[in-house]
């Protein structure tokens, strides 16, 4: 453990004494650099001492000024870690405090075990270079510039099929950040979402992510879409890159469902992907759009062999043939998935992946083939 400098801000002398004693017990590993009884004087002490950690006592019934204080400290000293101390056990308060950017929420009276493990976690983070972890995970992004063509259907069933085939940990992330519907398709009510991750970037590590990711009955893991639009719009491309970087050290397979627009966030996902499944329907506008996007992706140096074209809702008797589309696009069609509305909509209404509803359907066979082909090298 490195030496961790700490400032305590609390108007509860018992709590200050307790925490100071616990820190003193740690010997050279941690030291109290200053104590303040009000937020304003605490801010001054932080300014003077530049500690690595501020321990902030939250008095019951006085939550809003504390949330304000957390924001102010982090705005001015973004590298500081804030541990909050409180006797309020309500999940609403804990969530509010963590969302404001606190690194830890410790219950009063603070125990030696809780404080030591919180400090150890920081010590570990500072000692270990984050990029020492191996990013072995393979990321599959499913994307379409047009909405409603089956991106979510393909992403969900790709994840469940990859997991069924490989038996390896597989994660599905809903990056349709303002209109995601993975949880609706899978009938899930997640306690946490990707926005709980991006509002707690200072705590970002594998153990935090494990607590936020939810397991689905099919065996896959889900990082759910934000609960509301405000949360969704506030997530940045940089947030996505940082989260994916860590997820790649945790899961061998990661499937990303995306929003139907090539903004910086979708581009961040595409740049971090090993495979991009560009999805479209075999119509003239669908092909025209693919032409545009293939050209653009080439311009921004996305390697051609990473891009797999997937035709969804394919009708054998349709006017346009696969070969004709390939000729126009100068790119092979990786796979076509048949149009089978009854099966697709029945699964959506039941909230289950297609493989658990009708294994013999042509739709399920094609979706399984997609997963097999993508992980075939193993
Ligand atoms: N192969 C298919 N055959 C028939 N219907 C399908 C097929 N794939 C998807 N659908 C249906 O098409 C509709 C749109 O699918 P989905 O929500 O997966 O598309 P999306 O591209 O993610 O849409 P959005 O832009 O709204 O996110 C759903 O009702 C789904 O059941
Ligand atoms: Mg979708």
PDB file of C-alpha atoms and ligand atoms in Angstrom, residues 142-157 174 176 179-181 185 257-260 279 311-314 337-349 354 363 367, ligand 1:
ATOM      1  CA  UNK A 142     -24.256  -4.645 -34.154  1.00  0.00           C
ATOM      2  CA  UNK A 143     -25.146  -1.424 -35.933  1.00  0.00           C
ATOM      3  CA  UNK A 144     -27.516  -0.036 -38.509  1.00  0.00           C
ATOM      4  CA  UNK A 145     -27.796   3.589 -39.601  1.00  0.00           C
ATOM      5  CA  UNK A 146     -31.573   3.021 -39.946  1.00  0.00           C
ATOM      6  CA  UNK A 147     -33.764   2.172 -36.986  1.00  0.00           C
ATOM      7  CA  UNK A 148     -36.094  -0.805 -36.712  1.00  0.00           C
ATOM      8  CA  UNK A 149     -34.148  -3.242 -38.906  1.00  0.00           C
ATOM      9  CA  UNK A 150     -33.448  -5.801 -36.172  1.00  0.00           C
ATOM     10  CA  UNK A 151     -30.228  -4.655 -34.485  1.00  0.00           C
ATOM     11  CA  UNK A 152     -31.464  -5.423 -30.977  1.00  0.00           C
ATOM     12  CA  UNK A 153     -32.913  -8.776 -32.036  1.00  0.00           C
ATOM     13  CA  UNK A 154     -29.588  -9.765 -33.606  1.00  0.00           C
ATOM     14  CA  UNK A 155     -27.456  -8.447 -30.716  1.00  0.00           C
ATOM     15  CA  UNK A 156     -29.432 -10.311 -28.039  1.00  0.00           C
ATOM     16  CA  UNK A 157     -29.488 -13.585 -29.932  1.00  0.00           C
ATOM     17  CA  UNK A 174     -27.102  -1.837 -24.476  1.00  0.00           C
ATOM     18  CA  UNK A 176     -28.744   2.467 -27.437  1.00  0.00           C
ATOM     19  CA  UNK A 179     -33.970   4.456 -26.453  1.00  0.00           C
ATOM     20  CA  UNK A 180     -32.488   1.083 -25.525  1.00  0.00           C
ATOM     21  CA  UNK A 181     -34.788  -1.867 -25.136  1.00  0.00           C
ATOM     22  CA  UNK A 185     -36.783  -7.742 -24.958  1.00  0.00           C
ATOM     23  CA  UNK A 257     -26.413  -3.189 -29.243  1.00  0.00           C
ATOM     24  CA  UNK A 258     -26.232   0.355 -30.637  1.00  0.00           C
ATOM     25  CA  UNK A 259     -28.395   3.339 -31.470  1.00  0.00           C
ATOM     26  CA  UNK A 260     -29.223   3.881 -35.166  1.00  0.00           C
ATOM     27  CA  UNK A 279     -27.233  -4.659 -40.541  1.00  0.00           C
ATOM     28  CA  UNK A 311     -29.112  -8.772 -44.294  1.00  0.00           C
ATOM     29  CA  UNK A 312     -32.059  -9.072 -41.943  1.00  0.00           C
ATOM     30  CA  UNK A 313     -35.659  -9.922 -42.771  1.00  0.00           C
ATOM     31  CA  UNK A 314     -34.492 -11.572 -45.963  1.00  0.00           C
ATOM     32  CA  UNK A 337     -31.414 -13.816 -41.720  1.00  0.00           C
ATOM     33  CA  UNK A 338     -34.906 -14.771 -42.890  1.00  0.00           C
ATOM     34  CA  UNK A 339     -37.977 -12.665 -42.346  1.00  0.00           C
ATOM     35  CA  UNK A 340     -40.013 -14.511 -39.731  1.00  0.00           C
ATOM     36  CA  UNK A 341     -42.135 -11.939 -38.044  1.00  0.00           C
ATOM     37  CA  UNK A 342     -44.326 -14.305 -35.994  1.00  0.00           C
ATOM     38  CA  UNK A 343     -41.360 -15.886 -34.248  1.00  0.00           C
ATOM     39  CA  UNK A 344     -39.570 -12.558 -33.741  1.00  0.00           C
ATOM     40  CA  UNK A 345     -42.578 -10.797 -32.276  1.00  0.00           C
ATOM     41  CA  UNK A 346     -43.639 -13.777 -30.121  1.00  0.00           C
ATOM     42  CA  UNK A 347     -40.184 -13.794 -28.478  1.00  0.00           C
ATOM     43  CA  UNK A 348     -40.329 -10.045 -27.964  1.00  0.00           C
ATOM     44  CA  UNK A 349     -43.759 -10.333 -26.321  1.00  0.00           C
ATOM     45  CA  UNK A 354     -35.366 -16.825 -29.892  1.00  0.00           C
ATOM     46  CA  UNK A 363     -34.832 -17.550 -37.772  1.00  0.00           C
ATOM     47  CA  UNK A 367     -29.026 -16.599 -35.772  1.00  0.00           C
TER      48      UNK A 367
HETATM   49  N1  LIG B   1     -35.668 -11.514 -38.952  1.00  0.00           N
HETATM   50  C1  LIG B   1     -36.794 -10.917 -38.554  1.00  0.00           C
HETATM   51  N2  LIG B   1     -37.986 -11.265 -39.060  1.00  0.00           N
HETATM   52  C2  LIG B   1     -39.093 -10.645 -38.680  1.00  0.00           C
HETATM   53  N3  LIG B   1     -39.156  -9.679 -37.791  1.00  0.00           N
HETATM   54  C3  LIG B   1     -38.020  -9.263 -37.236  1.00  0.00           C
HETATM   55  C4  LIG B   1     -36.775  -9.856 -37.581  1.00  0.00           C
HETATM   56  N4  LIG B   1     -35.800  -9.257 -36.867  1.00  0.00           N
HETATM   57  C5  LIG B   1     -36.413  -8.325 -36.099  1.00  0.00           C
HETATM   58  N5  LIG B   1     -37.749  -8.326 -36.323  1.00  0.00           N
HETATM   59  C6  LIG B   1     -38.747  -7.464 -35.700  1.00  0.00           C
HETATM   60  O1  LIG B   1     -38.528  -6.146 -36.150  1.00  0.00           O
HETATM   61  C7  LIG B   1     -38.826  -5.207 -35.124  1.00  0.00           C
HETATM   62  C8  LIG B   1     -37.621  -4.312 -34.872  1.00  0.00           C
HETATM   63  O2  LIG B   1     -36.584  -5.134 -34.346  1.00  0.00           O
HETATM   64  P1  LIG B   1     -35.478  -4.554 -33.366  1.00  0.00           P
HETATM   65  O3  LIG B   1     -36.102  -3.806 -32.258  1.00  0.00           O
HETATM   66  O4  LIG B   1     -34.591  -5.685 -33.061  1.00  0.00           O
HETATM   67  O5  LIG B   1     -34.778  -3.545 -34.364  1.00  0.00           O
HETATM   68  P2  LIG B   1     -33.770  -2.338 -34.015  1.00  0.00           P
HETATM   69  O6  LIG B   1     -32.977  -2.125 -35.263  1.00  0.00           O
HETATM   70  O7  LIG B   1     -33.036  -2.627 -32.786  1.00  0.00           O
HETATM   71  O8  LIG B   1     -34.790  -1.152 -33.789  1.00  0.00           O
HETATM   72  P3  LIG B   1     -34.550   0.244 -33.026  1.00  0.00           P
HETATM   73  O9  LIG B   1     -33.979   1.157 -34.062  1.00  0.00           O
HETATM   74  O10 LIG B   1     -35.925   0.630 -32.599  1.00  0.00           O
HETATM   75  O11 LIG B   1     -33.632  -0.014 -31.895  1.00  0.00           O
HETATM   76  C9  LIG B   1     -39.244  -6.024 -33.905  1.00  0.00           C
HETATM   77  O12 LIG B   1     -40.632  -6.109 -33.870  1.00  0.00           O
HETATM   78  C10 LIG B   1     -38.639  -7.392 -34.184  1.00  0.00           C
HETATM   79  O13 LIG B   1     -39.394  -8.435 -33.561  1.00  0.00           O
END
